């Protein structure tokens, strides 16, 4: 079966689960799709181990046809980040530019080091010692909150504006920063070449700063072209060129396509929207990208649930997999609360801000895609009983599923308390 046919059937499956959820589970759509896909994966695994062994093998082959890592990182990530950027309120973003910048950069780097260091210590406790660079690699891929997961779940729950813009802004930028950090550590771990601090910093600057500059140029060029036409259809088609040809060109140039899409999306959503589109085109712009965003989100969350079929679970690594969940949450809490100790010296915040940013820091398809990109064949342990790729994929999948199903389903109560604190007149701490 071709990749196109596979995606068609998977999309239909995701929409069917979402439809059934309206009448049965009645929970947040993306959580329902992930839960449904996870249940299907478990059922296939059980049938494959008992009465129908061919089913599991066939299902794995179908999922591998899609190549989840490439499908997300080299494909639809551009659409999802551009759509997220379109919805960002730039004036509100400017009010918290320092908080968002520090959380997305310093916070991501701090989380990477904390989680990497913690994993390095835990690996010796469970007798599967990991080289420190591989521990940092896991810290880098699991530290950025996934914009696909966060914007699909947290944004729709009506958090106070101050917290909402921090969540939206941080998650859109820290995934780009996280990708750059991951690629930098990946190059150090697997390139085979001797690396220096200068070469690492040069690679980071080329990816991050280059992505921002390219995104600004792409947004400017698109603004000029959209403003030069009054054809509504042509205006929408031009916005489609940004996450397609624009995203592809960023990857060809070796700069961060993720950061480029966020910057271009913010420019189109806050500048071109008001000066380049007609009133009718604005309406179509919002509805078109909202619909496309919903469709692609459904597909990604379905693939997250089905990705369980691709994870090679090793009994030797189960303890490390379970310990990675609180380790990731602790790393997120410290990397958020430490900057807030400085922030509070200059501004007041809702007393639930740190808790919402910590518990609402969901992981999703982005982390899984990065984990799947790790090369196979690197053996760990005294007898080489566990592969590095399988171990990191196990820990990543556990953290992703926990964040979506547990954190995603329980974050509502925290947001309600934050809103009650705002209404009661006690919004600060």
Short mmCIF file of C-alpha atoms in Angstrom, two decimals:
data_model
loop_
_atom_site.label_atom_id
_atom_site.label_comp_id
_atom_site.label_asym_id
_atom_site.label_seq_id
_atom_site.Cartn_x
_atom_site.Cartn_y
_atom_site.Cartn_z
CA UNK A 1 0.00 0.00 0.00
CA UNK A 2 1.36 3.43 -0.94
CA UNK A 3 2.17 6.14 1.59
CA UNK A 4 -0.71 8.24 0.24
CA UNK A 5 -3.26 5.44 0.72
CA UNK A 6 -1.90 4.75 4.21
CA UNK A 7 -2.30 8.40 5.20
CA UNK A 8 -5.82 8.45 3.74
CA UNK A 9 -6.90 5.49 5.87
CA UNK A 10 -5.15 6.83 8.98
CA UNK A 11 -6.84 10.22 8.56
CA UNK A 12 -10.22 8.50 8.27
CA UNK A 13 -9.43 6.51 11.43
CA UNK A 14 -8.52 9.69 13.35
CA UNK A 15 -11.70 11.48 12.26
CA UNK A 16 -13.81 8.43 13.14
CA UNK A 17 -12.34 8.33 16.66
CA UNK A 18 -13.00 12.07 17.03
CA UNK A 19 -16.60 11.57 15.88
CA UNK A 20 -17.23 8.72 18.31
CA UNK A 21 -15.65 10.74 21.11
CA UNK A 22 -18.40 13.38 20.74
CA UNK A 23 -21.00 10.85 21.88
CA UNK A 24 -19.13 8.46 24.17
CA UNK A 25 -15.95 9.67 25.92
CA UNK A 26 -16.58 13.41 25.42
CA UNK A 27 -13.00 14.36 26.30
CA UNK A 28 -10.59 16.70 24.54
CA UNK A 29 -10.38 15.54 20.92
CA UNK A 30 -6.62 15.11 20.64
CA UNK A 31 -6.50 13.14 23.91
CA UNK A 32 -9.34 10.93 22.65
CA UNK A 33 -7.53 10.25 19.37
CA UNK A 34 -4.29 9.34 21.17
CA UNK A 35 -6.18 7.12 23.63
CA UNK A 36 -8.07 5.39 20.83
CA UNK A 37 -4.92 4.78 18.79
CA UNK A 38 -3.09 3.50 21.88
CA UNK A 39 -5.94 1.06 22.58
CA UNK A 40 -5.78 -0.15 18.97
CA UNK A 41 -2.00 -0.64 19.29
CA UNK A 42 -2.37 -2.66 22.50
CA UNK A 43 -5.10 -4.79 20.91
CA UNK A 44 -2.89 -5.51 17.88
CA UNK A 45 0.02 -6.44 20.14
CA UNK A 46 -2.16 -8.82 22.16
CA UNK A 47 -3.63 -10.45 19.06
CA UNK A 48 -0.16 -10.65 17.53
CA UNK A 49 1.19 -12.48 20.59
CA UNK A 50 -1.78 -14.88 20.80
CA UNK A 51 -4.15 -15.78 17.97
CA UNK A 52 -3.14 -13.62 14.99
CA UNK A 53 0.66 -13.18 14.75
CA UNK A 54 0.53 -11.79 11.21
CA UNK A 55 -1.60 -8.82 12.34
CA UNK A 56 1.13 -7.17 14.44
CA UNK A 57 3.73 -7.59 11.71
CA UNK A 58 1.41 -6.14 9.07
CA UNK A 59 0.48 -3.19 11.31
CA UNK A 60 4.15 -2.40 11.97
CA UNK A 61 4.92 -2.49 8.24
CA UNK A 62 2.03 -0.10 7.55
CA UNK A 63 3.19 2.39 10.22
CA UNK A 64 6.78 2.19 9.00
CA UNK A 65 5.54 3.08 5.51
CA UNK A 66 4.72 6.57 6.77
CA UNK A 67 8.16 7.14 8.40
CA UNK A 68 6.81 9.21 11.27
CA UNK A 69 10.07 11.07 11.94
CA UNK A 70 10.50 12.33 8.39
CA UNK A 71 6.75 12.91 7.95
CA UNK A 72 6.75 15.30 10.92
CA UNK A 73 10.22 16.88 10.95
CA UNK A 74 10.57 17.27 7.19
CA UNK A 75 6.90 17.69 6.32
CA UNK A 76 3.87 18.81 8.29
CA UNK A 77 5.81 20.49 11.13
CA UNK A 78 6.05 23.57 8.91
CA UNK A 79 2.25 23.72 8.51
CA UNK A 80 1.58 23.31 12.23
CA UNK A 81 4.11 25.92 13.34
CA UNK A 82 3.03 28.40 10.69
CA UNK A 83 -0.61 27.96 11.76
CA UNK A 84 0.43 28.47 15.39
CA UNK A 85 2.34 31.62 14.49
CA UNK A 86 -0.68 33.03 12.64
CA UNK A 87 -2.69 32.91 15.87
CA UNK A 88 -0.13 34.70 18.05
CA UNK A 89 -1.15 38.16 19.29
CA UNK A 90 2.05 40.16 18.75
CA UNK A 91 1.18 43.10 21.08
CA UNK A 92 0.50 40.61 23.89
CA UNK A 93 3.67 38.72 22.99
CA UNK A 94 5.75 41.92 23.22
CA UNK A 95 4.53 42.52 26.78
CA UNK A 96 6.18 39.25 27.84
CA UNK A 97 9.00 39.07 25.33
CA UNK A 98 11.68 38.66 27.98
CA UNK A 99 9.83 35.90 29.83
CA UNK A 100 9.18 33.98 26.62
CA UNK A 101 12.74 34.49 25.33
CA UNK A 102 14.34 33.30 28.59
CA UNK A 103 11.98 30.33 28.99
CA UNK A 104 12.52 29.26 25.37
CA UNK A 105 16.32 29.57 25.46
CA UNK A 106 17.75 29.44 28.98
CA UNK A 107 14.88 27.25 30.21
CA UNK A 108 15.32 24.73 27.40
CA UNK A 109 19.10 24.59 27.88
CA UNK A 110 18.74 24.26 31.66
CA UNK A 111 16.19 21.47 31.30
CA UNK A 112 18.47 19.64 28.86
CA UNK A 113 21.36 19.69 31.35
CA UNK A 114 19.18 18.76 34.36
CA UNK A 115 17.47 15.83 32.62
CA UNK A 116 20.72 14.70 30.99
CA UNK A 117 22.61 14.77 34.30
CA UNK A 118 19.78 13.00 36.13
CA UNK A 119 19.60 10.29 33.47
CA UNK A 120 23.37 9.80 33.63
CA UNK A 121 23.16 9.12 37.38
CA UNK A 122 20.08 6.89 37.08
CA UNK A 123 21.67 4.83 34.31
CA UNK A 124 24.41 3.71 36.70
CA UNK A 125 21.84 2.91 39.39
CA UNK A 126 19.95 0.54 37.06
CA UNK A 127 23.20 -0.95 35.67
CA UNK A 128 22.81 0.36 32.11
CA UNK A 129 25.52 3.05 32.12
CA UNK A 130 25.06 5.71 29.46
CA UNK A 131 27.75 8.05 28.11
CA UNK A 132 26.94 11.61 29.15
CA UNK A 133 26.53 12.83 25.55
CA UNK A 134 23.71 10.32 24.99
CA UNK A 135 22.03 11.47 28.21
CA UNK A 136 22.19 15.07 26.96
CA UNK A 137 20.73 13.89 23.66
CA UNK A 138 17.66 12.58 25.51
CA UNK A 139 17.48 15.78 27.54
CA UNK A 140 17.54 17.84 24.35
CA UNK A 141 14.75 15.94 22.59
CA UNK A 142 12.44 15.77 25.61
CA UNK A 143 12.97 19.31 26.99
CA UNK A 144 11.08 21.41 24.40
CA UNK A 145 7.34 21.36 24.89
CA UNK A 146 5.62 20.22 21.73
CA UNK A 147 3.60 23.04 20.08
CA UNK A 148 1.37 20.44 18.43
CA UNK A 149 0.39 18.97 21.80
CA UNK A 150 0.37 22.19 23.84
CA UNK A 151 -1.56 24.40 21.44
CA UNK A 152 -4.05 21.63 20.73
CA UNK A 153 -4.85 21.04 24.41
CA UNK A 154 -3.87 23.91 26.71
CA UNK A 155 -4.76 26.83 24.43
CA UNK A 156 -8.40 25.71 24.14
CA UNK A 157 -9.01 25.53 27.89
CA UNK A 158 -9.23 29.30 28.43
CA UNK A 159 -6.23 30.00 30.67
CA UNK A 160 -5.71 33.59 31.92
CA UNK A 161 -4.28 35.75 29.15
CA UNK A 162 -0.93 36.30 30.85
CA UNK A 163 -0.37 32.55 31.23
CA UNK A 164 -1.84 31.69 27.83
CA UNK A 165 0.52 33.96 25.91
CA UNK A 166 3.50 32.55 27.85
CA UNK A 167 2.43 29.00 27.00
CA UNK A 168 1.80 29.82 23.33
CA UNK A 169 4.92 31.94 22.84
CA UNK A 170 7.29 29.64 24.70
CA UNK A 171 6.11 26.44 23.06
CA UNK A 172 6.32 27.88 19.55
CA UNK A 173 9.89 29.10 20.04
CA UNK A 174 11.36 26.46 22.33
CA UNK A 175 10.64 23.66 19.90
CA UNK A 176 12.81 25.43 17.32
CA UNK A 177 15.51 26.03 19.93
CA UNK A 178 15.16 22.43 21.14
CA UNK A 179 15.54 21.10 17.61
CA UNK A 180 18.72 23.14 17.14
CA UNK A 181 20.13 21.93 20.49
CA UNK A 182 19.25 18.33 19.56
CA UNK A 183 20.89 18.58 16.15
CA UNK A 184 24.00 20.13 17.71
CA UNK A 185 24.37 17.35 20.31
CA UNK A 186 23.46 14.76 17.65
CA UNK A 187 26.37 16.01 15.51
CA UNK A 188 28.73 15.74 18.49
CA UNK A 189 27.53 12.22 19.33
CA UNK A 190 27.37 10.63 15.88
CA UNK A 191 29.38 12.69 13.39
CA UNK A 192 32.62 10.87 14.18
CA UNK A 193 34.55 14.10 13.72
CA UNK A 194 36.39 15.98 16.44
CA UNK A 195 34.28 18.89 17.63
CA UNK A 196 35.27 22.07 19.43
CA UNK A 197 33.26 24.58 21.43
CA UNK A 198 33.61 27.06 18.57
CA UNK A 199 32.29 24.63 15.97
CA UNK A 200 29.34 23.71 18.18
CA UNK A 201 28.45 27.37 18.75
CA UNK A 202 28.83 28.10 15.02
CA UNK A 203 26.44 25.26 14.17
CA UNK A 204 23.94 26.49 16.76
CA UNK A 205 24.12 30.09 15.53
CA UNK A 206 23.76 29.05 11.89
CA UNK A 207 20.65 27.00 12.66
CA UNK A 208 18.92 29.35 15.13
CA UNK A 209 19.87 32.85 13.96
CA UNK A 210 19.77 31.76 10.31
CA UNK A 211 16.27 30.38 10.80
CA UNK A 212 14.99 33.61 12.35
CA UNK A 213 16.53 35.77 9.61
CA UNK A 214 15.25 33.49 6.85
CA UNK A 215 11.77 33.50 8.40
CA UNK A 216 11.77 37.31 8.50
CA UNK A 217 12.81 37.52 4.84
CA UNK A 218 10.21 34.93 3.88
CA UNK A 219 7.51 36.82 5.78
CA UNK A 220 8.52 40.12 4.16
CA UNK A 221 8.51 38.67 0.64
CA UNK A 222 5.13 37.01 1.24
CA UNK A 223 3.72 40.27 2.64
CA UNK A 224 4.75 42.20 -0.47
CA UNK A 225 3.28 39.59 -2.83
CA UNK A 226 0.02 39.18 -0.90
CA UNK A 227 -0.43 42.96 -0.67
CA UNK A 228 0.02 43.25 -4.45
CA UNK A 229 -3.07 41.17 -5.30
CA UNK A 230 -6.78 41.46 -4.55
CA UNK A 231 -7.55 37.86 -5.52
CA UNK A 232 -8.64 36.08 -2.32
CA UNK A 233 -7.78 32.62 -3.66
CA UNK A 234 -4.33 33.77 -4.71
CA UNK A 235 -3.72 35.27 -1.26
CA UNK A 236 -4.49 31.94 0.44
CA UNK A 237 -2.36 30.03 -2.07
CA UNK A 238 0.57 32.33 -1.28
CA UNK A 239 0.27 31.54 2.43
CA UNK A 240 0.46 27.84 1.48
CA UNK A 241 3.82 28.45 -0.19
CA UNK A 242 5.37 29.45 3.15
CA UNK A 243 5.15 26.09 5.00
CA UNK A 244 5.77 24.14 1.78
CA UNK A 245 8.47 25.72 -0.41
CA UNK A 246 9.62 28.06 2.38
CA UNK A 247 10.04 25.25 4.90
CA UNK A 248 11.80 23.07 2.32
CA UNK A 249 14.17 25.90 1.38
CA UNK A 250 15.07 26.47 5.05
CA UNK A 251 16.03 22.81 5.38
CA UNK A 252 18.05 22.97 2.15
CA UNK A 253 19.94 26.01 3.46
CA UNK A 254 20.60 24.22 6.75
CA UNK A 255 18.78 26.76 8.92
CA UNK A 256 15.96 26.05 11.36
CA UNK A 257 12.76 25.66 9.36
CA UNK A 258 10.82 25.51 12.63
CA UNK A 259 11.94 28.97 13.76
CA UNK A 260 11.48 30.32 10.24
CA UNK A 261 7.84 29.17 10.16
CA UNK A 262 7.07 30.72 13.55
CA UNK A 263 8.58 34.09 12.55
CA UNK A 264 6.87 34.11 9.15
CA UNK A 265 3.56 33.08 10.72
CA UNK A 266 3.70 35.89 13.28
CA UNK A 267 4.47 38.42 10.55
CA UNK A 268 1.62 37.28 8.30
CA UNK A 269 -0.81 36.97 11.21
CA UNK A 270 -0.08 40.38 12.73
CA UNK A 271 1.07 42.53 9.82
CA UNK A 272 -0.19 41.20 6.51
CA UNK A 273 -3.55 40.24 8.04
CA UNK A 274 -4.36 43.91 8.69
CA UNK A 275 -2.83 45.56 5.63
CA UNK A 276 -2.64 42.94 2.88
CA UNK A 277 -5.92 40.98 3.13
CA UNK A 278 -9.44 42.11 2.40
CA UNK A 279 -12.10 41.56 5.09
CA UNK A 280 -13.42 38.51 3.27
CA UNK A 281 -9.90 37.12 2.84
CA UNK A 282 -9.22 37.52 6.58
CA UNK A 283 -12.27 35.36 7.29
CA UNK A 284 -11.14 32.70 4.84
CA UNK A 285 -7.56 32.85 6.15
CA UNK A 286 -8.59 32.05 9.72
CA UNK A 287 -11.03 29.30 8.77
CA UNK A 288 -8.75 27.68 6.21
CA UNK A 289 -5.73 27.43 8.51
CA UNK A 290 -7.83 26.44 11.51
CA UNK A 291 -9.34 23.55 9.54
CA UNK A 292 -5.96 22.45 8.17
CA UNK A 293 -4.43 22.67 11.65
CA UNK A 294 -7.22 20.53 13.15
CA UNK A 295 -6.86 17.90 10.42
CA UNK A 296 -3.08 17.59 10.71
CA UNK A 297 -3.24 17.58 14.52
CA UNK A 298 -5.68 14.66 14.41
CA UNK A 299 -3.33 12.74 12.13
CA UNK A 300 -0.28 13.42 14.32
CA UNK A 301 -2.00 12.37 17.54
CA UNK A 302 -3.21 9.17 15.90
CA UNK A 303 0.35 8.37 14.81
CA UNK A 304 1.57 9.04 18.37
CA UNK A 305 -0.78 6.36 19.67
CA UNK A 306 0.12 3.92 16.90
CA UNK A 307 3.85 4.57 17.41
CA UNK A 308 3.70 2.10 20.29
CA UNK A 309 4.00 -0.62 17.63
CA UNK A 310 7.44 0.75 16.69
CA UNK A 311 8.86 0.78 20.22
CA UNK A 312 11.09 -2.17 21.10
CA UNK A 313 10.41 -2.72 24.80
CA UNK A 314 13.30 -4.37 26.71
CA UNK A 315 12.68 -5.76 30.18
CA UNK A 316 16.15 -4.58 31.28
CA UNK A 317 15.18 -0.97 30.60
CA UNK A 318 11.69 -0.88 32.15
CA UNK A 319 12.88 0.69 35.42
CA UNK A 320 14.80 3.42 33.60
CA UNK A 321 11.75 4.07 31.40
CA UNK A 322 9.49 4.52 34.45
CA UNK A 323 12.04 6.73 36.25
CA UNK A 324 12.36 8.97 33.21
CA UNK A 325 8.79 10.27 33.66
CA UNK A 326 9.34 12.00 37.07
CA UNK A 327 12.82 13.02 35.90
CA UNK A 328 11.38 14.90 32.92
CA UNK A 329 8.72 16.59 35.06
CA UNK A 330 11.32 17.60 37.66
CA UNK A 331 13.57 19.01 34.94
CA UNK A 332 10.66 21.02 33.55
CA UNK A 333 9.71 22.33 37.01
CA UNK A 334 13.24 23.52 37.85
CA UNK A 335 13.79 25.07 34.40
CA UNK A 336 10.54 27.06 34.78
CA UNK A 337 10.67 27.98 38.47
CA UNK A 338 14.32 29.18 38.38
CA UNK A 339 13.66 31.92 35.76
CA UNK A 340 10.45 32.86 37.61
CA UNK A 341 12.49 33.66 40.71
CA UNK A 342 14.09 36.40 38.63
CA UNK A 343 10.88 37.42 36.82
CA UNK A 344 9.09 38.13 40.10
CA UNK A 345 11.66 40.77 40.94
CA UNK A 346 10.22 42.92 38.15
CA UNK A 347 6.58 41.85 37.68
CA UNK A 348 3.69 40.09 39.42
CA UNK A 349 2.23 36.84 38.10
CA UNK A 350 -0.69 34.54 38.69
CA UNK A 351 0.20 32.22 41.56
CA UNK A 352 -0.53 29.19 39.37
CA UNK A 353 1.80 30.26 36.55
CA UNK A 354 4.71 27.94 37.37
CA UNK A 355 2.41 24.98 38.04
CA UNK A 356 0.51 25.44 34.77
CA UNK A 357 3.69 25.93 32.74
CA UNK A 358 5.18 22.83 34.37
CA UNK A 359 2.18 20.50 34.19
CA UNK A 360 1.07 21.97 30.86
CA UNK A 361 4.50 21.42 29.32
CA UNK A 362 3.28 18.56 27.17
CA UNK A 363 5.48 16.45 24.94
CA UNK A 364 4.27 14.93 21.70
CA UNK A 365 5.14 14.02 18.15
CA UNK A 366 8.16 16.32 17.97
CA UNK A 367 10.04 14.42 20.70
CA UNK A 368 9.09 11.07 19.17
CA UNK A 369 10.25 12.17 15.73
CA UNK A 370 13.64 13.21 17.13
CA UNK A 371 13.97 9.93 19.03
CA UNK A 372 13.18 7.95 15.88
CA UNK A 373 15.98 9.77 14.04
CA UNK A 374 18.65 8.28 16.33
CA UNK A 375 20.65 5.66 14.40
CA UNK A 376 20.32 1.99 15.34
CA UNK A 377 23.23 -0.27 16.25
CA UNK A 378 24.67 1.49 19.32
CA UNK A 379 24.76 -1.15 22.09
CA UNK A 380 24.58 -0.41 25.81
CA UNK A 381 25.23 -2.37 28.99
CA UNK A 382 28.00 -4.81 29.83
CA UNK A 383 26.62 -7.43 27.45
CA UNK A 384 25.22 -5.04 24.86
CA UNK A 385 21.73 -6.21 25.75
CA UNK A 386 19.99 -2.90 25.00
CA UNK A 387 20.20 -0.62 21.97
CA UNK A 388 20.55 3.12 22.55
CA UNK A 389 17.78 3.90 20.05
CA UNK A 390 15.33 1.49 21.70
CA UNK A 391 16.12 2.79 25.18
CA UNK A 392 15.67 6.45 24.27
CA UNK A 393 12.54 5.61 22.30
CA UNK A 394 11.10 3.77 25.32
CA UNK A 395 11.77 6.70 27.65
CA UNK A 396 10.50 9.23 25.12
CA UNK A 397 7.29 7.31 24.43
CA UNK A 398 6.58 6.88 28.14
CA UNK A 399 7.01 10.62 28.77
CA UNK A 400 4.94 11.57 25.71
CA UNK A 401 2.01 9.28 26.56
CA UNK A 402 2.07 10.33 30.24
CA UNK A 403 2.09 14.02 29.30
CA UNK A 404 -0.78 13.75 26.83
CA UNK A 405 -3.05 11.36 28.73
CA UNK A 406 -2.32 12.24 32.37
CA UNK A 407 -1.10 15.84 32.28
CA UNK A 408 -3.38 16.78 29.39
CA UNK A 409 -6.47 15.41 31.15
CA UNK A 410 -5.68 16.94 34.56
CA UNK A 411 -4.42 20.40 33.55
CA UNK A 412 -8.03 21.65 33.40
CA UNK A 413 -8.34 21.88 37.20
CA UNK A 414 -5.20 24.02 37.45
CA UNK A 415 -6.46 26.39 34.77
CA UNK A 416 -9.83 26.68 36.54
CA UNK A 417 -8.05 27.60 39.78
CA UNK A 418 -5.96 30.21 37.96
CA UNK A 419 -9.10 31.75 36.46
CA UNK A 420 -10.81 31.77 39.87
CA UNK A 421 -7.77 33.53 41.36
CA UNK A 422 -7.99 36.17 38.62
CA UNK A 423 -11.71 36.76 39.18
CA UNK A 424 -11.32 36.86 42.96
CA UNK A 425 -8.81 39.67 42.66
CA UNK A 426 -5.82 37.64 43.83
CA UNK A 427 -3.98 37.10 40.56
CA UNK A 428 -0.46 37.50 41.90
CA UNK A 429 1.93 35.89 44.30
#
